[in-house]
Coordinates of C-alpha atoms in Angstrom, one line a residue:
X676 CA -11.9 -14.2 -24.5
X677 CA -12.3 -16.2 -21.7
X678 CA -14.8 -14.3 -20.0
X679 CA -16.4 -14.9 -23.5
X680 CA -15.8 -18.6 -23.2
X681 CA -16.9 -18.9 -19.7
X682 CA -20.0 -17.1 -20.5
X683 CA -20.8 -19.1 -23.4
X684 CA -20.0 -22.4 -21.9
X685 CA -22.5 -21.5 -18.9
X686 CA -25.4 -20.8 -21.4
X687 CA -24.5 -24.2 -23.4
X688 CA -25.0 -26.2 -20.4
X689 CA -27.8 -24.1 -19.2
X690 CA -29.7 -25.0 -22.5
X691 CA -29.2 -28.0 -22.8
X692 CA -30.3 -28.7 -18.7
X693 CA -33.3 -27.1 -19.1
X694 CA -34.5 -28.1 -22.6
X695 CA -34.0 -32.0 -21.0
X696 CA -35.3 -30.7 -17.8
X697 CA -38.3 -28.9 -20.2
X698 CA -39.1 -32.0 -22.7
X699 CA -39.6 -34.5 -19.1
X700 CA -41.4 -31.7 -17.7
X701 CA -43.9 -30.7 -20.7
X702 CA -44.2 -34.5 -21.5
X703 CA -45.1 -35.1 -18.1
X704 CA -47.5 -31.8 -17.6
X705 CA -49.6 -33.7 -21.2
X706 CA -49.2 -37.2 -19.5
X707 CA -51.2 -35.2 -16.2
X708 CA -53.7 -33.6 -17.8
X709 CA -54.5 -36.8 -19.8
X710 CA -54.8 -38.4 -16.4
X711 CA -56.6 -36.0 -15.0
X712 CA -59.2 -35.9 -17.8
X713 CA -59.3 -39.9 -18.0
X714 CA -60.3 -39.9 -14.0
X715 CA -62.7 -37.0 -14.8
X716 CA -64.4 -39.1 -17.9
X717 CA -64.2 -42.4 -15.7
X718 CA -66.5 -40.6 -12.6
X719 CA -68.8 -39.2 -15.1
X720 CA -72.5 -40.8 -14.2
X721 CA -73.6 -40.8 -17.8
X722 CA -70.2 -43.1 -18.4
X723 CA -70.9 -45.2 -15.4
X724 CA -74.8 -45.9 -16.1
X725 CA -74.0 -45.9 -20.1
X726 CA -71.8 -49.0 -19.5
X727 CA -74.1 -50.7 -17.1
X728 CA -76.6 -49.9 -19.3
X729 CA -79.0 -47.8 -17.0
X730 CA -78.7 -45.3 -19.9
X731 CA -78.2 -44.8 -23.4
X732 CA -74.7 -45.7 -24.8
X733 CA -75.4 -43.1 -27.1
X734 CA -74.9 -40.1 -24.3
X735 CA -71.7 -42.0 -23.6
X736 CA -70.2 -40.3 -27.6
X737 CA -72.6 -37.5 -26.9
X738 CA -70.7 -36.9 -23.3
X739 CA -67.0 -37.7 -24.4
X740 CA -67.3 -35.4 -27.6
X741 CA -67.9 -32.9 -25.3
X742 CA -64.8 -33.4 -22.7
X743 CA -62.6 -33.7 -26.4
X744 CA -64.3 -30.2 -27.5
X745 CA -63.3 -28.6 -24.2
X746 CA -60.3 -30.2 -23.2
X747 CA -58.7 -29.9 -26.5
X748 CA -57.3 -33.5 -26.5
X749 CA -56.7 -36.0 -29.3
X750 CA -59.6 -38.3 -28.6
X751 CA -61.6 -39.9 -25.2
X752 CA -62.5 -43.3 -25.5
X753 CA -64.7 -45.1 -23.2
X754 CA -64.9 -49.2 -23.6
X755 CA -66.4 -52.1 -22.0
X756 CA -64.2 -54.4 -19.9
X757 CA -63.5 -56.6 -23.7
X758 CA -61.8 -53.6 -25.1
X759 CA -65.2 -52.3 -27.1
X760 CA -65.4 -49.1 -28.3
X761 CA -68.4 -46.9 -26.9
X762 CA -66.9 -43.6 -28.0
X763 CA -64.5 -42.2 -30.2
X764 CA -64.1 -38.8 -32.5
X765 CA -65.1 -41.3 -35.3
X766 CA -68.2 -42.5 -34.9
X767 CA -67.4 -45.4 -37.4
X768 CA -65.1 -46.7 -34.9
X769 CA -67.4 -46.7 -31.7
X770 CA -68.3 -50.6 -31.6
X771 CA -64.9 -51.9 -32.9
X772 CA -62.0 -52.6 -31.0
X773 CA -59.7 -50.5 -29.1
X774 CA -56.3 -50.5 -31.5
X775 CA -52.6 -49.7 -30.1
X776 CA -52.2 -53.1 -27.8
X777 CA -51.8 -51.0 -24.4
X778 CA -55.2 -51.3 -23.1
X779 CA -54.4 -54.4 -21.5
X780 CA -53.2 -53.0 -18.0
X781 CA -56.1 -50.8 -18.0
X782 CA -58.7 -53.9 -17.8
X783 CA -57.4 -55.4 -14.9
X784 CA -57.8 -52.5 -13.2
X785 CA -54.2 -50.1 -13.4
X786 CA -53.9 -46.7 -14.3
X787 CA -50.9 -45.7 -17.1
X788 CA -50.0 -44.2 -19.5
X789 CA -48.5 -45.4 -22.9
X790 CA -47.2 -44.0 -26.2
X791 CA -48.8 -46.4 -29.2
X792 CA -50.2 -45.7 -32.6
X793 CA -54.0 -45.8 -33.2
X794 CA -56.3 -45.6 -35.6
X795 CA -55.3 -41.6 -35.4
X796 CA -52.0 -42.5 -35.6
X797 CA -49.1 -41.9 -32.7
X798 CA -50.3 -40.2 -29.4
X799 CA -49.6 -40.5 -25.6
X800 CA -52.3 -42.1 -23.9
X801 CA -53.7 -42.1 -20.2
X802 CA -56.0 -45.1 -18.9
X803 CA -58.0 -45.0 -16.2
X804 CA -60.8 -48.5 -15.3
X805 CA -64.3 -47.3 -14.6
X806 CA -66.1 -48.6 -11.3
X807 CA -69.7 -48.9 -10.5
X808 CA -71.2 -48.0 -7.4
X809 CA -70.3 -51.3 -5.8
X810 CA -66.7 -51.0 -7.2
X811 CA -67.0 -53.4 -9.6
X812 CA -65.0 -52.6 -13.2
X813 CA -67.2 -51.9 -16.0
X814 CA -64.9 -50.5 -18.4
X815 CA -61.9 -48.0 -19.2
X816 CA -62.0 -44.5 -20.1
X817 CA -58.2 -43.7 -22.5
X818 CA -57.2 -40.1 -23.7
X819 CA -55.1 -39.6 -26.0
X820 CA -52.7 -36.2 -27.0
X821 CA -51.0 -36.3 -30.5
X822 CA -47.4 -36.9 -30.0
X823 CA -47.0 -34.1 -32.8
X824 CA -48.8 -31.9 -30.3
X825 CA -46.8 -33.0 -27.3
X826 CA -43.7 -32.0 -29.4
X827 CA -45.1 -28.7 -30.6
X828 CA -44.9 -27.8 -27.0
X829 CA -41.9 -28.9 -26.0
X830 CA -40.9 -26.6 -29.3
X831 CA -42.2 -23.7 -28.2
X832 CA -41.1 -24.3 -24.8
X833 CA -37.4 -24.7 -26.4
X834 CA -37.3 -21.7 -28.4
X835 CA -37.9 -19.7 -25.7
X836 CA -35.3 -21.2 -24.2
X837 CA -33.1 -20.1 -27.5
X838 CA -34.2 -17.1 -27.6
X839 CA -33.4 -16.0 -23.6
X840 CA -29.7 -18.1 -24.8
X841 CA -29.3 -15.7 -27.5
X842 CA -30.0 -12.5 -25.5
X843 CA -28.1 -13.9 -22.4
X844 CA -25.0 -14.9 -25.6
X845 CA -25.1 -10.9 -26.7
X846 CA -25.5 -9.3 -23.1
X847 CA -22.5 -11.6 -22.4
X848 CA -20.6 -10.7 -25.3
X849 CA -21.6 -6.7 -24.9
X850 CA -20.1 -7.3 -20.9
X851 CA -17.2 -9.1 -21.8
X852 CA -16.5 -6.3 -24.1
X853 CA -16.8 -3.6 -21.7
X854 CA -15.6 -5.8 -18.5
X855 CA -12.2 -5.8 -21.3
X856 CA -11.7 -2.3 -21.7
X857 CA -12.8 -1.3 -18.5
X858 CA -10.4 -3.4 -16.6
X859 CA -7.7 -1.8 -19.2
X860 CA -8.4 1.1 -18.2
X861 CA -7.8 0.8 -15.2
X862 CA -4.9 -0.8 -15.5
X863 CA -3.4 1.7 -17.6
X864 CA -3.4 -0.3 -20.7
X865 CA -0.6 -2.8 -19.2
X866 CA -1.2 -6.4 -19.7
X867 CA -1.0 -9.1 -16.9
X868 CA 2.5 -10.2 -18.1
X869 CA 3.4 -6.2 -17.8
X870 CA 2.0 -5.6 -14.4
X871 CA 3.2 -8.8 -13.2
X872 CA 7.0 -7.5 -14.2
X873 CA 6.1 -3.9 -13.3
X874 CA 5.0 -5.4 -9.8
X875 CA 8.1 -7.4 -9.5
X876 CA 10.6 -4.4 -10.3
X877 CA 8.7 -2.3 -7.8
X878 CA 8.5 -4.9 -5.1
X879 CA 12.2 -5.7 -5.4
X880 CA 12.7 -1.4 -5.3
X881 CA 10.9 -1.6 -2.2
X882 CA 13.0 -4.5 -0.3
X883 CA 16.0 -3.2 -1.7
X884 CA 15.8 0.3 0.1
X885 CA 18.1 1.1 2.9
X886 CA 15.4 3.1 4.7
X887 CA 12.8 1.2 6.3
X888 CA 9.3 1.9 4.7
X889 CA 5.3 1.4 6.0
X890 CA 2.6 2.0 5.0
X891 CA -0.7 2.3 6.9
X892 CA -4.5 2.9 5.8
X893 CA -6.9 5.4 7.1
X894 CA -7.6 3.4 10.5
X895 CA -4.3 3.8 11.2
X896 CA -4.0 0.0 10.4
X897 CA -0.6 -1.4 8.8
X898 CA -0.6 -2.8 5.4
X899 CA 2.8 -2.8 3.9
X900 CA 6.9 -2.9 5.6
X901 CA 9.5 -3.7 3.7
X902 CA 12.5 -5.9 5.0
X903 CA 14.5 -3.0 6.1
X904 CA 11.6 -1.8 8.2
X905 CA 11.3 -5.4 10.0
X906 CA 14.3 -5.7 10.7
X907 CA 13.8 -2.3 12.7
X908 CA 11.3 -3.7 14.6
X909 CA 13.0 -6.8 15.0
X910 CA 16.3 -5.0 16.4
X911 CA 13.8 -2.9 18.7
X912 CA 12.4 -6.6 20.3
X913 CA 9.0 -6.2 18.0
X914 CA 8.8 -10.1 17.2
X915 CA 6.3 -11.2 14.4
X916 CA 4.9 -9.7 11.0
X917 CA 3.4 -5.8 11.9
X918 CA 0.9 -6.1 9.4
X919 CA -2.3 -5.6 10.1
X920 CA -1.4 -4.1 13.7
X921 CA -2.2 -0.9 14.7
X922 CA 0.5 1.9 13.4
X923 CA 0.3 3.5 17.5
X924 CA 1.7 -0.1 18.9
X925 CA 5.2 0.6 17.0
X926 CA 5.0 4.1 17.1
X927 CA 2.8 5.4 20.0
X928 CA 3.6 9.5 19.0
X929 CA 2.4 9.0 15.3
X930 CA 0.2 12.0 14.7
X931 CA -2.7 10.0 12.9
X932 CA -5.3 13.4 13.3
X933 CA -2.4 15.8 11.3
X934 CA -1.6 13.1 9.0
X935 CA -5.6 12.3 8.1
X936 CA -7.0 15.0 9.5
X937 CA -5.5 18.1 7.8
X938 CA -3.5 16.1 5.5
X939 CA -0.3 17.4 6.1
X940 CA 3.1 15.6 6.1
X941 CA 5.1 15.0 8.9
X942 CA 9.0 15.5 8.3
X943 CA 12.1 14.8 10.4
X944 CA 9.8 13.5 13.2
X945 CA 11.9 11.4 16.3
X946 CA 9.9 8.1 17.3
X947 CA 11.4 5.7 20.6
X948 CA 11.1 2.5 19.8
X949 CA 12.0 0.4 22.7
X950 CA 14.9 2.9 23.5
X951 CA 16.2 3.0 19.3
X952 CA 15.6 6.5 18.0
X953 CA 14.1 6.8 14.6
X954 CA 14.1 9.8 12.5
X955 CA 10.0 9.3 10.2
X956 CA 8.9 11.6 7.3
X957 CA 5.3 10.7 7.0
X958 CA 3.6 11.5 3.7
X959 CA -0.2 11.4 3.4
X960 CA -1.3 9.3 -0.1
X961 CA -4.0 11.0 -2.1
X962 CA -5.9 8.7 -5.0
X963 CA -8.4 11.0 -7.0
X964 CA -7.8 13.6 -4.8
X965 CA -9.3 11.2 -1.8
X966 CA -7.0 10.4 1.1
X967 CA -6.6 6.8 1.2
X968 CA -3.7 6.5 3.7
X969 CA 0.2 7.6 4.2
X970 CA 3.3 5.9 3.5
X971 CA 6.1 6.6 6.3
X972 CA 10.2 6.6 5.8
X973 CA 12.2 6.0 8.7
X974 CA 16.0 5.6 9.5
X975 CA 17.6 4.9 12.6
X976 CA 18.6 8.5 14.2
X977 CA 22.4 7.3 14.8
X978 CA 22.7 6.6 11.4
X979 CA 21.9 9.8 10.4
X980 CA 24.2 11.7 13.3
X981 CA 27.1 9.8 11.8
X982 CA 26.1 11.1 8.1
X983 CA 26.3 14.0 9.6
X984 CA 28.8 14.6 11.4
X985 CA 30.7 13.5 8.3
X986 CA 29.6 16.2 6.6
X987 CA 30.4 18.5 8.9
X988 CA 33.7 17.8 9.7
X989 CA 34.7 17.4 6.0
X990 CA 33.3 21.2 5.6
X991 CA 35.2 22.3 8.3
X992 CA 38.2 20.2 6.5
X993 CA 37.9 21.8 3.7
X994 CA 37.0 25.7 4.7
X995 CA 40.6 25.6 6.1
X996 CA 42.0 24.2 3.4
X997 CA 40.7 26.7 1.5
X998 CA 41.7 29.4 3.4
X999 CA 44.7 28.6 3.8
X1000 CA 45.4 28.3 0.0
X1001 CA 43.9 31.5 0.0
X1002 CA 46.3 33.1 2.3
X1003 CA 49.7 31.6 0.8
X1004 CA 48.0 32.2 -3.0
X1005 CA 48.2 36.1 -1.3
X1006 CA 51.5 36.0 -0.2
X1007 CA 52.7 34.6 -3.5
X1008 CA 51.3 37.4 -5.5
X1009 CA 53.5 40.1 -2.7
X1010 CA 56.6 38.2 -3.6
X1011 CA 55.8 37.9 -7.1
X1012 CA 55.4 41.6 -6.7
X1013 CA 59.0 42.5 -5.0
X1014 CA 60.0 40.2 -7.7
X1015 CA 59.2 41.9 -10.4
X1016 CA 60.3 45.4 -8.9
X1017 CA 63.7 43.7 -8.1
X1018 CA 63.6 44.6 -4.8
X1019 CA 65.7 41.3 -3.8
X1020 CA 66.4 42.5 -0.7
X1021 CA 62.8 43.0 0.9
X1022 CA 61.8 40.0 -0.9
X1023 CA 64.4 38.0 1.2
X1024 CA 63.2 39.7 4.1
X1025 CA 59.2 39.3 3.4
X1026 CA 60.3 35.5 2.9
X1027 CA 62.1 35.2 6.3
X1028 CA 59.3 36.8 7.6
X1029 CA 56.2 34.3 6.0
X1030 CA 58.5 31.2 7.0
X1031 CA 59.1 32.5 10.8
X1032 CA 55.1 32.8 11.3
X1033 CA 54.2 29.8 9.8
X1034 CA 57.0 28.0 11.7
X1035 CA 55.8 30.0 15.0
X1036 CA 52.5 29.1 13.9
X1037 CA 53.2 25.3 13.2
X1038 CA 55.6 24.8 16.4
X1039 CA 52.8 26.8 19.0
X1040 CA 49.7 25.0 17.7
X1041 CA 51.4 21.4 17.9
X1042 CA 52.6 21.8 21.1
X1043 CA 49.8 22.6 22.5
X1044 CA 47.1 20.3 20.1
X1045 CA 48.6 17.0 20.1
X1046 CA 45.7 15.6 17.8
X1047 CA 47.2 16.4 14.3
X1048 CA 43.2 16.2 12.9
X1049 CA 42.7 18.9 15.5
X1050 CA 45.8 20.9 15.4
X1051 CA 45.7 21.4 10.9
X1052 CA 42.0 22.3 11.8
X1053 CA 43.2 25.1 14.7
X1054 CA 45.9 26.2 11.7
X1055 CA 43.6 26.8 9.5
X1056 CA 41.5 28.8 11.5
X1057 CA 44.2 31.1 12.7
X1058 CA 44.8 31.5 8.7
X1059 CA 41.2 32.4 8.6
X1060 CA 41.1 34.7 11.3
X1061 CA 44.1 36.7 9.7
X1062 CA 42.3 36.4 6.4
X1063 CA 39.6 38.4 8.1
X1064 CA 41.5 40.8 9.6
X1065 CA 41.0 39.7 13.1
X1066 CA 43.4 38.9 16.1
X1067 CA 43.0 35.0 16.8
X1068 CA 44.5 34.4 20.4
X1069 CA 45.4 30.8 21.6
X1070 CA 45.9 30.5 25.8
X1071 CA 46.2 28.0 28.0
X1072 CA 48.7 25.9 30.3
X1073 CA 49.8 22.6 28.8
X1074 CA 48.7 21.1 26.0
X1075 CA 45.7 18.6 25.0
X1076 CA 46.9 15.0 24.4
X1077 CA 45.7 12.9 21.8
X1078 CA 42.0 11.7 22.9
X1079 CA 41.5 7.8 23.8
X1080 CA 38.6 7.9 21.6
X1081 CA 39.1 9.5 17.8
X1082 CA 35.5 9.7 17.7
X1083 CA 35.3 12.4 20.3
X1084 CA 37.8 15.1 17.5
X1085 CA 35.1 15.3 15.4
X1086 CA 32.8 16.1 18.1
X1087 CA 35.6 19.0 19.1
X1088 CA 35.9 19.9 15.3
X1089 CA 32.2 20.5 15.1
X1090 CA 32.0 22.8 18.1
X1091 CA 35.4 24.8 18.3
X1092 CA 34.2 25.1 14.8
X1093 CA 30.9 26.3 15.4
X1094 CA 32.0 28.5 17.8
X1095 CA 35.1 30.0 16.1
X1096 CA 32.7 30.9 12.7
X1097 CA 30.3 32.9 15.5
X1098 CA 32.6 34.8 17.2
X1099 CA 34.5 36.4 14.2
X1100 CA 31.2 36.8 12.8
X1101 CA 30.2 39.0 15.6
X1102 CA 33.6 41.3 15.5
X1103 CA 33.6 41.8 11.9
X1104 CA 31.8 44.9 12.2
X1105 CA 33.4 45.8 16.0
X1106 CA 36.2 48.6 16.2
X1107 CA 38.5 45.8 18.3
X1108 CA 38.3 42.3 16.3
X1109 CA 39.6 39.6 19.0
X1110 CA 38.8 36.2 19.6
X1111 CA 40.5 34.5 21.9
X1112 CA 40.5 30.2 22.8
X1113 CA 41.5 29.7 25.8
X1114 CA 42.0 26.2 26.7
X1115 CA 42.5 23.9 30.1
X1116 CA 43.0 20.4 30.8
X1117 CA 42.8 18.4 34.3
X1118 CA 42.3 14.4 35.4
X1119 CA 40.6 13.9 32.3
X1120 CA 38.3 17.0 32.2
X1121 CA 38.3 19.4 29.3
X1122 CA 37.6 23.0 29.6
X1123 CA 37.4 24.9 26.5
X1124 CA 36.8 28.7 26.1
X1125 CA 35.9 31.0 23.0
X1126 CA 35.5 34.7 23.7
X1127 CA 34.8 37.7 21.4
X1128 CA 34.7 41.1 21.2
X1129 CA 31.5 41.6 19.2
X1130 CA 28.4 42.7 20.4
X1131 CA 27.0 40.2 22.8
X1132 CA 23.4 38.3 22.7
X1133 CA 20.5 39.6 24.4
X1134 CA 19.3 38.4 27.2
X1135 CA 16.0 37.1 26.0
X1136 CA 17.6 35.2 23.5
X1137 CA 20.6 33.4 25.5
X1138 CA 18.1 30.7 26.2
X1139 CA 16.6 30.2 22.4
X1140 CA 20.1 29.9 20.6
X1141 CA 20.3 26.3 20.9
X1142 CA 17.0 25.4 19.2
X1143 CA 17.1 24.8 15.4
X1144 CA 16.6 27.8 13.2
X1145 CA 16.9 30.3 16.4
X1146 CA 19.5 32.9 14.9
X1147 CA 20.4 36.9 15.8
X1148 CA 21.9 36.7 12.4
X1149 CA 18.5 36.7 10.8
X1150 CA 16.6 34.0 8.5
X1151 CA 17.7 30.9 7.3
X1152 CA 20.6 30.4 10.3
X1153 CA 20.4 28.6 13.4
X1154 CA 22.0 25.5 12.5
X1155 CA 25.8 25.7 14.3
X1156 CA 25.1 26.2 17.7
X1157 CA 22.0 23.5 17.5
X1158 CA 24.9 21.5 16.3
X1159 CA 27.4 22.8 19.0
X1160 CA 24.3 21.2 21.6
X1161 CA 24.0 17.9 19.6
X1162 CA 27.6 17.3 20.0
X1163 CA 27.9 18.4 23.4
X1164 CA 25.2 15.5 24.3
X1165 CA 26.5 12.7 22.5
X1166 CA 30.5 13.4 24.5
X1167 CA 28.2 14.0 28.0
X1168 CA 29.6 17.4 28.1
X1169 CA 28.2 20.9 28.9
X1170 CA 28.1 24.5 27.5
X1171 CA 27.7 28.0 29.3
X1172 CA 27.0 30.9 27.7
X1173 CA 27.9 34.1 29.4
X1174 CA 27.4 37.2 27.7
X1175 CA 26.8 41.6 27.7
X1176 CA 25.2 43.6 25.2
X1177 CA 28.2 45.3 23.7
X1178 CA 30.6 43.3 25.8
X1179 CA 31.2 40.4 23.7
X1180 CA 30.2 36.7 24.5
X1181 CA 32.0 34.0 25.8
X1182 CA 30.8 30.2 25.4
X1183 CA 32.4 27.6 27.8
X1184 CA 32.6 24.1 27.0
X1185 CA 33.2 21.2 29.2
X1186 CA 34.0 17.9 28.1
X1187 CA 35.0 14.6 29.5
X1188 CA 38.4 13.8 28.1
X1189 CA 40.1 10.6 28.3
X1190 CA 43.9 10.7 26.6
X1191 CA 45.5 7.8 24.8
X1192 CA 48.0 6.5 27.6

């Protein structure tokens, strides 16, 4: 509608501009060629001689009939300097008076041109004064063109006007139409109070996610961050608004050629910025099948360690748990057994027996773990191990205090852990099932040691079993000992690896370890 309105506003204005601008300009093209025609007539010998009377005023109608024929005009009238007629369409009127009152002007010598009624009734008139060949004003030459002519013009001249209105109104209309639907379609049939709310949930989506999110165009240029992904920057000392900067300033390893060139995404990808560690998936965005830039998701890599390390520990947490419900629900069902056999006796005995291990148990490992986190996690894995039919072994002189740091138990959880799951991995298949932790600790310097009896690791491979998805266990595995490293890093530690084919393996762990005095 208001394309509609515009468009018929702008044809209203137009017509009415140029039929104004038309009527001035058709009434002053008539008022020319009556002037034109006048000064012609006025020049003419025949008129000149005819009113000096060198020839026959008679050649003067003869002449001006002529010019009237050809010209098309209303009338030419020639007169003597007292306003009598010498020629006119009617010859009854040569001799008389000039009639209309405008000739005045004319006689002493000015050119104009005048609207008046005549004896043909109302016409626009040009007058021009006729000279001899000394200069001297003999007469006046006036030509008339019927008003009703002048306005049959400026008719014709407006309903061409209407008729380019009217085909401008409907080509208007037929756009408007299309312009409407078209821009509907594109839209996806929302209307502007729809998009405008759609744009608002999405926008407020956007700022309201934790991760920080940009997006850049095919140049690599920056077009869109959301707050979280400022205040990234910001923290990282990137002052001012990264729009419109170039993606490599901010992140100098982004892989623009994989991203745009292949179009393939880029996931779990570290970036530096200013000495923060980001963790990017980078997604390439595709509109009509036509790669029109990518859209990156980024969280700060400590952030993410934390998460999981979480995760991780709470596994571990629970995996004992559960095994240790396991074993007890098994020594229930013996009792229950002797029980129901009424063998009171051995049940007694079996009972004495359960309760002097677990006390054993309880009293070795918390003498020598003084962290209770770390000693119920040492607990359960001895419960696994017997769960698993294999001998767990505990050495070492002393005992480990409680750390200065908390943090640094779950780093401990996550590789004794690790480690633990490996080795009675590798002996359950093994004729002798023994793993052994063996554990020292001097002026704040922890040594920790987890050997088994299984089959050892190759030696190609001793160097590979830290990275990500490197197992000997086969596909889908390599994720505890690229955890064991990850941890080993973040406490400044260190990990050795010694191992024989058909030997066993044994992994020692060295760790900076500060007790709470």
């Amino acid at each position: 509608m208001l394309v509609l309105m515009v468009v018929v506003l702008a044809l209203l204005v137009s017509d009415l501009l140029i039929t104004n601008w038309l009527s001035d300009g058709i009434e002053k093209s008539q008022a020319e060629k009556a002037s034109n025609i006048a000064r012609i007539t006025a020049r003419s010998p025949i008129v000149i001689n005819g009113l000096t009377h060198h020839v026959d005023e008679n050649e003067i109608q003869t002449f001006t009939s002529e010019i009237k024929r050809v010209t098309g005009v209303n009338f030419v009238v020639v007169m003597d300097m007292k306003g009598i007629r010498k020629s006119h369409p009617n010859e009854k009127e040569i001799g008389k008076h000039f009639v209309g009152g405008d000739e005045g002007p004319v006689l002493n010598g000015k050119e104009h041109v005048s609207i008046a009624r005549g004896t043909l009734g109302m016409s626009l008139r040009a007058f021009t004064p006729v000279y001899d060949k000394q200069h001297k004003q003999v007469g006046a030459v006036a030509v008339g063109i019927s008003l009703e002519q002048v306005n049959k013009a400026i008719g014709k001249g407006r309903m061409n006007i209407y008729v380019g209105v009217g085909v401008g109104l409907i080509v208007g209309i037929l756009g408007a139409l299309y312009l409407a639907r078209k821009v509907k379609q594109i839209l996806f049939g929302l209307e502007p109070k729809e998009i405008a709310k759609l744009l608002e949930e999405r926008s407020a989506i956007l700022q309201s996610t934790k991760e920080g999110i940009l997006a850049v165009d095919q140049t690599g240029m920056i077009t869109l961050v959301n707050t979280e992904g400022i205040r990234f920057f910001h923290q990282a000392g990137f002052n001012g608004s990264p729009i419109g900067k170039e993606i490599k300033e901010y992140m100098p390893n982004f892989q623009l050629d994989t991203v745009f060139g292949q179009g393939e995404s880029l996931l779990d990808q570290e970036h530096e910025l200013n000495g923060i560690t980001i963790i990017a998936n980078t997604v390439p965005v595709k509109v009509n099948e036509t790669l029109v830039g990518a859209v990156t998701t980024f969280r700060e890599k400590t952030e993410i360690k934390i998460l999981a390390e979480q995760l991780t520990g709470v596994k571990l947490y629970a995996e004992a748990l559960r095994t240790q419900a396991h074993e007890f629900r098994n020594k229930l069902h013996a009792i229950s057994g002797l029980i129901q056999m009424k063998d009171y006796e051995m049940v007694s005995s079996y009972i004495a027996k359960v309760a002097d291990q677990q006390r054993n148990d309880l009293e070795f490992v918390v003498s020598r773990f003084k962290d209770p986190v770390l000693a119920g996690f040492i607990l359960g894995k001895l419960s696994y191990a017997r769960e698993k039919g294999c001998e767990f072994v505990i050495e070492g002189d002393g005992s480990i205090p409680k750390p200065e740091r908390q943090e640094i138990i779950h780093e401990m959880i996550t590789i004794l852990g690790n480690l633990i799951d490996n080795a009675l991995d590798s002996v359950k298949d093994r004729p002798v099932k023994k793993v052994t932790l063996r554990f020292d600790f001097y002026k704040d310097i922890l040594v920790l040691e987890v050997h088994d009896t299984g089959g050892g690791i190759a030696k190609e491979m001793e160097k590979q079993i830290f990275i990500k998805g490197i197992s000997t266990k086969g596909p889908n595995r390599g994720q505890g000992l690229y955890l064991v490293q990850q941890s080993i890093e973040r406490v400044k530690g260190d990990i050795e690896v010694y191992s024989k084919e058909g030997s066993g393996t044994t992994f020692i762990v060295t760790i900076p370890y500060k007790n709470d005095k």
